[in-house]
């Protein structure tokens, strides 16, 4: 799920940080820049692991701040295809399920990757939500939000940034994980324990 | 920004949890004093509920030694450490072509996993779960004291 990535970046350290020790100032700037952001094809940055080297300290003419070339490692979140992840149910509608990890919410299980055969029925509590049921050997197993759901990562997509978005659409998701429940041992944990 | 090495090493959930703990996530109830962002606390919250929260470096080293005889792929070993399957059904979704490659030895592998790796926090097995919790508390207190 997590891996390290070595990045090199030319960082401008603003003058108001001159009183801090260099390491702390650079760490703070890197965190502001990278934390909780998605880098295309690399994943979601969780944390700065360590700083490998700091070079430079140039001051460009006309600028009050010094510029450093920093090499550092970031902890990236990017599950590989085929990985099994445990998540909580966030929403469920006619297109499929949406799962959440707390720090990452854009995990979708579309209808064709649900365990076969399944059907959905309207949820008695919420008007817009439906409840999915899996039929197996004559019994119906519901997917309700009570316990955690295990899914296998099917695909990780990085859609490109749209130029214009109509007003009511969902906020843009830079990283989307598609999961599948269609296998032994996947789905809510209570089905298999 | 240049990407020097896109993959400089995979991390198990335990290693990330250990890193967050060393930054002070566990010992700070207010979540304001520790030098960590709110998003990092969310990752910590997620990891603490998985099997990684009770693991130790020694148990993972032991598991790696013992699973060499089963000839598993690196991704499968990583999945097993992160999920800690407790039954054959759970291992089946992790290992590809489980019956062909392992056949009868699946039960052995499940036994070994259950013995070597500590169970996750919400496991419905009172004897194992409580013992592991008691072991974990002294370690947490040591970290707070230091």
GROMACS .gro file of C-alpha atoms in nm:
model
  339
    1UNK     CA    1   0.000   0.000   0.000
    2UNK     CA    2   0.279   0.238   0.086
    3UNK     CA    3   0.616   0.285  -0.070
    4UNK     CA    4   0.901   0.536  -0.069
    5UNK     CA    5   0.981   0.766  -0.354
    6UNK     CA    6   1.302   0.969  -0.398
    7UNK     CA    7   1.230   1.321  -0.523
    8UNK     CA    8   1.455   1.612  -0.605
    9UNK     CA    9   1.315   1.962  -0.591
   10UNK     CA   10   1.442   2.317  -0.613
   11UNK     CA   11   1.293   2.485  -0.312
   12UNK     CA   12   1.273   2.852  -0.231
   13UNK     CA   13   1.288   2.914   0.141
   14UNK     CA   14   1.112   3.244   0.226
   15UNK     CA   15   1.308   3.494   0.438
   16UNK     CA   16   1.072   3.482   0.735
   17UNK     CA   17   1.204   3.131   0.806
   18UNK     CA   18   1.567   3.244   0.834
   19UNK     CA   19   1.562   3.217   1.213
   20UNK     CA   20   1.484   2.843   1.208
   21UNK     CA   21   1.752   2.576   1.168
   22UNK     CA   22   1.779   2.489   0.801
   23UNK     CA   23   1.647   2.135   0.835
   24UNK     CA   24   1.330   2.246   1.004
   25UNK     CA   25   1.264   2.528   0.759
   26UNK     CA   26   1.308   2.296   0.460
   27UNK     CA   27   1.095   2.022   0.620
   28UNK     CA   28   0.816   2.271   0.684
   29UNK     CA   29   0.824   2.399   0.327
   30UNK     CA   30   0.826   2.046   0.182
   31UNK     CA   31   0.530   1.946   0.394
   32UNK     CA   32   0.332   2.249   0.283
   33UNK     CA   33   0.408   2.167  -0.076
   34UNK     CA   34   0.362   1.789  -0.095
   35UNK     CA   35   0.157   1.661   0.198
   36UNK     CA   36  -0.188   1.527   0.113
   37UNK     CA   37  -0.140   1.597  -0.257
   38UNK     CA   38  -0.154   1.352  -0.544
   39UNK     CA   39   0.144   1.318  -0.779
   40UNK     CA   40   0.040   1.169  -1.114
   41UNK     CA   41   0.131   0.799  -1.151
   42UNK     CA   42   0.302   0.804  -0.814
   43UNK     CA   43   0.014   0.827  -0.570
   44UNK     CA   44  -0.099   1.027  -0.270
   45UNK     CA   45   0.180   1.175  -0.059
   46UNK     CA   46   0.132   1.081   0.305
   47UNK     CA   47   0.445   1.210   0.471
   48UNK     CA   48   0.803   1.327   0.424
   49UNK     CA   49   1.016   1.033   0.533
   50UNK     CA   50   1.357   1.199   0.547
   51UNK     CA   51   1.582   1.452   0.374
   52UNK     CA   52   1.877   1.293   0.195
   53UNK     CA   53   2.075   1.599   0.090
   54UNK     CA   54   2.052   1.976   0.076
   55UNK     CA   55   2.264   2.160  -0.184
   56UNK     CA   56   2.285   2.511  -0.298
   57UNK     CA   57   2.177   2.808  -0.097
   58UNK     CA   58   2.188   3.036  -0.399
   59UNK     CA   59   2.030   3.376  -0.382
   60UNK     CA   60   1.891   3.491  -0.712
   61UNK     CA   61   1.938   3.859  -0.794
   62UNK     CA   62   1.649   4.074  -0.677
   63UNK     CA   63   1.516   3.799  -0.448
   64UNK     CA   64   1.533   3.800  -0.071
   65UNK     CA   65   1.505   3.424  -0.028
   66UNK     CA   66   1.763   3.152  -0.078
   67UNK     CA   67   1.701   2.856  -0.307
   68UNK     CA   68   1.810   2.501  -0.222
   69UNK     CA   69   1.814   2.182  -0.426
   70UNK     CA   70   1.679   1.919  -0.189
   71UNK     CA   71   1.672   1.540  -0.231
   72UNK     CA   72   1.420   1.373  -0.004
   73UNK     CA   73   1.201   1.068   0.028
   74UNK     CA   74   0.824   1.076   0.048
   75UNK     CA   75   0.592   0.804   0.174
   76UNK     CA   76   0.342   0.755  -0.108
   77UNK     CA   77   0.012   0.574  -0.087
   78UNK     CA   78  -0.053   0.371  -0.399
   79UNK     CA   79  -0.192   0.019  -0.374
   80UNK     CA   80  -0.069  -0.209  -0.649
   81UNK     CA   81  -0.311  -0.399  -0.873
   82UNK     CA   82  -0.408  -0.721  -0.698
   83UNK     CA   83  -0.354  -0.590  -0.347
   84UNK     CA   84  -0.617  -0.670  -0.084
   85UNK     CA   85  -0.728  -0.367   0.119
   86UNK     CA   86  -0.976  -0.334   0.405
   87UNK     CA   87  -1.203  -0.028   0.393
   88UNK     CA   88  -1.531   0.105   0.527
   89UNK     CA   89  -1.848   0.154   0.328
   90UNK     CA   90  -1.918   0.518   0.254
   91UNK     CA   91  -2.208   0.519   0.006
   92UNK     CA   92  -2.391   0.263  -0.199
   93UNK     CA   93  -2.605   0.341  -0.501
   94UNK     CA   94  -2.726   0.181  -0.821
   95UNK     CA   95  -2.385   0.213  -0.991
   96UNK     CA   96  -2.201   0.032  -0.716
   97UNK     CA   97  -2.028   0.100  -0.387
   98UNK     CA   98  -1.804   0.376  -0.267
   99UNK     CA   99  -1.551   0.288   0.003
  100UNK     CA  100  -1.338   0.502   0.226
  101UNK     CA  101  -1.007   0.460   0.408
  102UNK     CA  102  -1.035   0.764   0.633
  103UNK     CA  103  -0.755   0.947   0.457
  104UNK     CA  104  -0.866   0.847   0.107
  105UNK     CA  105  -1.225   0.836  -0.012
  106UNK     CA  106  -1.226   0.779  -0.387
  107UNK     CA  107  -1.255   0.402  -0.400
  108UNK     CA  108  -1.535   0.274  -0.622
  109UNK     CA  109  -1.661  -0.079  -0.675
  110UNK     CA  110  -1.871  -0.068  -0.992
  111UNK     CA  111  -2.170  -0.294  -1.041
  112UNK     CA  112  -1.997  -0.538  -1.276
  113UNK     CA  113  -1.724  -0.614  -1.022
  114UNK     CA  114  -1.961  -0.710  -0.742
  115UNK     CA  115  -1.980  -1.077  -0.641
  116UNK     CA  116  -2.182  -1.267  -0.890
  117UNK     CA  117  -2.487  -1.285  -0.864
  118UNK     CA  118  -2.595  -0.977  -0.668
  119UNK     CA  119  -2.891  -0.754  -0.671
  120UNK     CA  120  -2.979  -0.437  -0.497
  121UNK     CA  121  -3.290  -0.328  -0.323
  122UNK     CA  122  -3.385   0.018  -0.199
  123UNK     CA  123  -3.258   0.084   0.148
  124UNK     CA  124  -3.541   0.141   0.397
  125UNK     CA  125  -3.350   0.415   0.582
  126UNK     CA  126  -3.213   0.643   0.311
  127UNK     CA  127  -3.398   0.750   0.004
  128UNK     CA  128  -3.104   0.777  -0.235
  129UNK     CA  129  -2.909   0.478  -0.115
  130UNK     CA  130  -2.963   0.116  -0.209
  131UNK     CA  131  -2.849  -0.196  -0.034
  132UNK     CA  132  -2.664  -0.463  -0.227
  133UNK     CA  133  -2.734  -0.829  -0.156
  134UNK     CA  134  -2.528  -1.123  -0.263
  135UNK     CA  135  -2.710  -1.446  -0.336
  136UNK     CA  136  -2.510  -1.756  -0.261
  137UNK     CA  137  -2.651  -2.107  -0.235
  138UNK     CA  138  -2.999  -1.975  -0.178
  139UNK     CA  139  -2.910  -1.732   0.102
  140UNK     CA  140  -2.896  -1.356   0.082
  141UNK     CA  141  -2.601  -1.172   0.231
  142UNK     CA  142  -2.636  -0.795   0.259
  143UNK     CA  143  -2.356  -0.542   0.229
  144UNK     CA  144  -2.435  -0.303   0.508
  145UNK     CA  145  -2.204  -0.053   0.666
  146UNK     CA  146  -2.154  -0.246   0.988
  147UNK     CA  147  -1.814  -0.403   0.938
  148UNK     CA  148  -1.519  -0.347   0.715
  149UNK     CA  149  -1.511  -0.457   0.355
  150UNK     CA  150  -1.215  -0.629   0.193
  151UNK     CA  151  -1.164  -0.561  -0.174
  152UNK     CA  152  -0.899  -0.632  -0.433
  153UNK     CA  153  -0.752  -0.338  -0.625
  154UNK     CA  154  -0.851  -0.368  -0.987
  155UNK     CA  155  -0.716  -0.046  -1.127
  156UNK     CA  156  -0.571   0.289  -1.023
  157UNK     CA  157  -0.658   0.586  -1.245
  158UNK     CA  158  -0.526   0.937  -1.256
  159UNK     CA  159  -0.780   1.135  -1.458
  160UNK     CA  160  -0.643   1.454  -1.611
  161UNK     CA  161  -0.747   1.786  -1.465
  162UNK     CA  162  -1.063   1.909  -1.638
  163UNK     CA  163  -1.057   2.259  -1.781
  164UNK     CA  164  -1.412   2.343  -1.690
  165UNK     CA  165  -1.655   2.169  -1.463
  166UNK     CA  166  -2.031   2.224  -1.441
  167UNK     CA  167  -2.126   2.362  -1.103
  168UNK     CA  168  -2.311   2.076  -0.935
  169UNK     CA  169  -2.078   1.792  -1.029
  170UNK     CA  170  -1.868   1.611  -0.769
  171UNK     CA  171  -1.534   1.773  -0.677
  172UNK     CA  172  -1.252   1.659  -0.901
  173UNK     CA  173  -1.077   1.343  -0.785
  174UNK     CA  174  -0.714   1.329  -0.903
  175UNK     CA  175  -0.673   0.963  -0.810
  176UNK     CA  176  -0.945   0.701  -0.837
  177UNK     CA  177  -0.911   0.339  -0.726
  178UNK     CA  178  -1.140   0.078  -0.876
  179UNK     CA  179  -1.192  -0.228  -0.661
  180UNK     CA  180  -1.343  -0.568  -0.714
  181UNK     CA  181  -1.532  -0.792  -0.473
  182UNK     CA  182  -1.569  -1.085  -0.706
  183UNK     CA  183  -1.357  -1.346  -0.532
  184UNK     CA  184  -1.342  -1.581  -0.236
  185UNK     CA  185  -1.263  -1.404   0.085
  186UNK     CA  186  -1.362  -1.057  -0.038
  187UNK     CA  187  -1.652  -0.846   0.079
  188UNK     CA  188  -1.757  -0.772   0.437
  189UNK     CA  189  -1.544  -0.960   0.687
  190UNK     CA  190  -1.849  -1.102   0.859
  191UNK     CA  191  -1.931  -1.308   0.548
  192UNK     CA  192  -1.616  -1.519   0.588
  193UNK     CA  193  -1.538  -1.537   0.958
  194UNK     CA  194   1.049   1.883  -0.929
  195UNK     CA  195   1.221   1.574  -1.059
  196UNK     CA  196   1.135   1.218  -0.967
  197UNK     CA  197   1.471   1.055  -0.906
  198UNK     CA  198   1.343   0.711  -0.815
  199UNK     CA  199   0.974   0.640  -0.840
  200UNK     CA  200   1.001   0.332  -0.623
  201UNK     CA  201   1.270   0.352  -0.360
  202UNK     CA  202   1.136   0.063  -0.155
  203UNK     CA  203   0.801  -0.083  -0.045
  204UNK     CA  204   0.683  -0.030   0.309
  205UNK     CA  205   0.460  -0.258   0.511
  206UNK     CA  206   0.175  -0.099   0.707
  207UNK     CA  207   0.373  -0.167   1.023
  208UNK     CA  208   0.671   0.038   0.903
  209UNK     CA  209   0.451   0.338   0.821
  210UNK     CA  210   0.277   0.306   1.158
  211UNK     CA  211   0.614   0.288   1.332
  212UNK     CA  212   0.730   0.599   1.150
  213UNK     CA  213   0.415   0.791   1.249
  214UNK     CA  214   0.452   0.674   1.609
  215UNK     CA  215   0.811   0.792   1.620
  216UNK     CA  216   0.689   1.139   1.514
  217UNK     CA  217   0.460   1.141   1.816
  218UNK     CA  218   0.117   1.035   1.691
  219UNK     CA  219   0.042   0.784   1.966
  220UNK     CA  220   0.131   0.989   2.269
  221UNK     CA  221  -0.059   1.307   2.184
  222UNK     CA  222  -0.428   1.298   2.277
  223UNK     CA  223  -0.494   1.659   2.174
  224UNK     CA  224  -0.343   1.615   1.826
  225UNK     CA  225  -0.219   1.968   1.819
  226UNK     CA  226   0.119   1.946   1.994
  227UNK     CA  227   0.278   1.672   1.781
  228UNK     CA  228   0.449   1.811   1.468
  229UNK     CA  229   0.213   1.629   1.233
  230UNK     CA  230  -0.057   1.739   0.994
  231UNK     CA  231  -0.420   1.636   1.031
  232UNK     CA  232  -0.397   1.420   0.721
  233UNK     CA  233  -0.115   1.220   0.882
  234UNK     CA  234  -0.335   1.163   1.187
  235UNK     CA  235  -0.602   1.019   0.960
  236UNK     CA  236  -0.352   0.769   0.821
  237UNK     CA  237  -0.253   0.684   1.178
  238UNK     CA  238  -0.619   0.629   1.272
  239UNK     CA  239  -0.664   0.393   0.981
  240UNK     CA  240  -0.349   0.192   1.049
  241UNK     CA  241  -0.422   0.152   1.419
  242UNK     CA  242  -0.734  -0.049   1.335
  243UNK     CA  243  -0.556  -0.293   1.105
  244UNK     CA  244  -0.338  -0.588   1.196
  245UNK     CA  245  -0.031  -0.364   1.188
  246UNK     CA  246  -0.095  -0.206   1.525
  247UNK     CA  247   0.008  -0.512   1.725
  248UNK     CA  248   0.302  -0.619   1.511
  249UNK     CA  249   0.665  -0.587   1.610
  250UNK     CA  250   0.983  -0.582   1.405
  251UNK     CA  251   1.084  -0.919   1.551
  252UNK     CA  252   0.761  -1.091   1.453
  253UNK     CA  253   0.790  -0.964   1.097
  254UNK     CA  254   1.154  -1.076   1.070
  255UNK     CA  255   1.057  -1.418   1.198
  256UNK     CA  256   0.771  -1.441   0.951
  257UNK     CA  257   0.999  -1.350   0.661
  258UNK     CA  258   1.245  -1.622   0.759
  259UNK     CA  259   0.978  -1.888   0.789
  260UNK     CA  260   0.789  -1.810   0.471
  261UNK     CA  261   1.094  -1.858   0.247
  262UNK     CA  262   1.013  -2.227   0.218
  263UNK     CA  263   0.674  -2.153   0.056
  264UNK     CA  264   0.819  -1.967  -0.242
  265UNK     CA  265   0.575  -1.675  -0.231
  266UNK     CA  266   0.599  -1.362  -0.445
  267UNK     CA  267   0.701  -1.037  -0.275
  268UNK     CA  268   0.354  -0.887  -0.326
  269UNK     CA  269   0.192  -1.192  -0.163
  270UNK     CA  270   0.420  -1.171   0.140
  271UNK     CA  271   0.339  -0.800   0.173
  272UNK     CA  272  -0.035  -0.871   0.155
  273UNK     CA  273  -0.010  -1.144   0.418
  274UNK     CA  274   0.179  -0.918   0.658
  275UNK     CA  275  -0.068  -0.633   0.608
  276UNK     CA  276  -0.387  -0.836   0.638
  277UNK     CA  277  -0.285  -1.125   0.867
  278UNK     CA  278  -0.531  -1.385   0.728
  279UNK     CA  279  -0.654  -1.630   0.988
  280UNK     CA  280  -0.811  -1.892   0.764
  281UNK     CA  281  -0.754  -2.068   0.434
  282UNK     CA  282  -1.034  -1.875   0.263
  283UNK     CA  283  -0.860  -1.544   0.329
  284UNK     CA  284  -0.524  -1.674   0.202
  285UNK     CA  285  -0.692  -1.792  -0.117
  286UNK     CA  286  -0.764  -1.439  -0.234
  287UNK     CA  287  -0.408  -1.329  -0.161
  288UNK     CA  288  -0.210  -1.607  -0.331
  289UNK     CA  289  -0.261  -1.667  -0.699
  290UNK     CA  290  -0.335  -2.024  -0.807
  291UNK     CA  291  -0.331  -2.127  -0.446
  292UNK     CA  292  -0.440  -2.487  -0.501
  293UNK     CA  293  -0.196  -2.555  -0.779
  294UNK     CA  294   0.109  -2.418  -0.602
  295UNK     CA  295   0.039  -2.506  -0.243
  296UNK     CA  296  -0.224  -2.782  -0.234
  297UNK     CA  297  -0.224  -2.923   0.118
  298UNK     CA  298   0.036  -2.684   0.256
  299UNK     CA  299  -0.219  -2.399   0.277
  300UNK     CA  300  -0.319  -2.518   0.624
  301UNK     CA  301   0.045  -2.518   0.733
  302UNK     CA  302   0.090  -2.163   0.608
  303UNK     CA  303  -0.225  -2.044   0.788
  304UNK     CA  304  -0.103  -2.207   1.112
  305UNK     CA  305   0.234  -2.041   1.079
  306UNK     CA  306   0.078  -1.698   1.013
  307UNK     CA  307  -0.151  -1.729   1.315
  308UNK     CA  308   0.141  -1.831   1.536
  309UNK     CA  309   0.404  -1.583   1.425
  310UNK     CA  310   0.207  -1.263   1.358
  311UNK     CA  311  -0.003  -1.109   1.638
  312UNK     CA  312  -0.379  -1.081   1.568
  313UNK     CA  313  -0.550  -0.753   1.475
  314UNK     CA  314  -0.723  -0.558   1.753
  315UNK     CA  315  -1.086  -0.655   1.687
  316UNK     CA  316  -1.022  -1.026   1.656
  317UNK     CA  317  -1.299  -1.238   1.817
  318UNK     CA  318  -1.045  -1.467   1.988
  319UNK     CA  319  -1.024  -1.351   2.350
  320UNK     CA  320  -0.717  -1.551   2.469
  321UNK     CA  321  -0.479  -1.446   2.192
  322UNK     CA  322  -0.616  -1.091   2.164
  323UNK     CA  323  -0.583  -1.007   2.534
  324UNK     CA  324  -0.231  -1.145   2.568
  325UNK     CA  325  -0.109  -0.944   2.273
  326UNK     CA  326  -0.273  -0.626   2.408
  327UNK     CA  327  -0.093  -0.669   2.739
  328UNK     CA  328   0.236  -0.712   2.557
  329UNK     CA  329   0.178  -0.400   2.350
  330UNK     CA  330   0.106  -0.172   2.647
  331UNK     CA  331   0.451  -0.196   2.811
  332UNK     CA  332   0.612  -0.107   2.477
  333UNK     CA  333   0.386   0.197   2.442
  334UNK     CA  334   0.469   0.306   2.797
  335UNK     CA  335   0.841   0.275   2.726
  336UNK     CA  336   0.802   0.502   2.425
  337UNK     CA  337   0.610   0.760   2.630
  338UNK     CA  338   0.874   0.757   2.904
  339UNK     CA  339   1.156   0.810   2.653
   0.00000   0.00000   0.00000
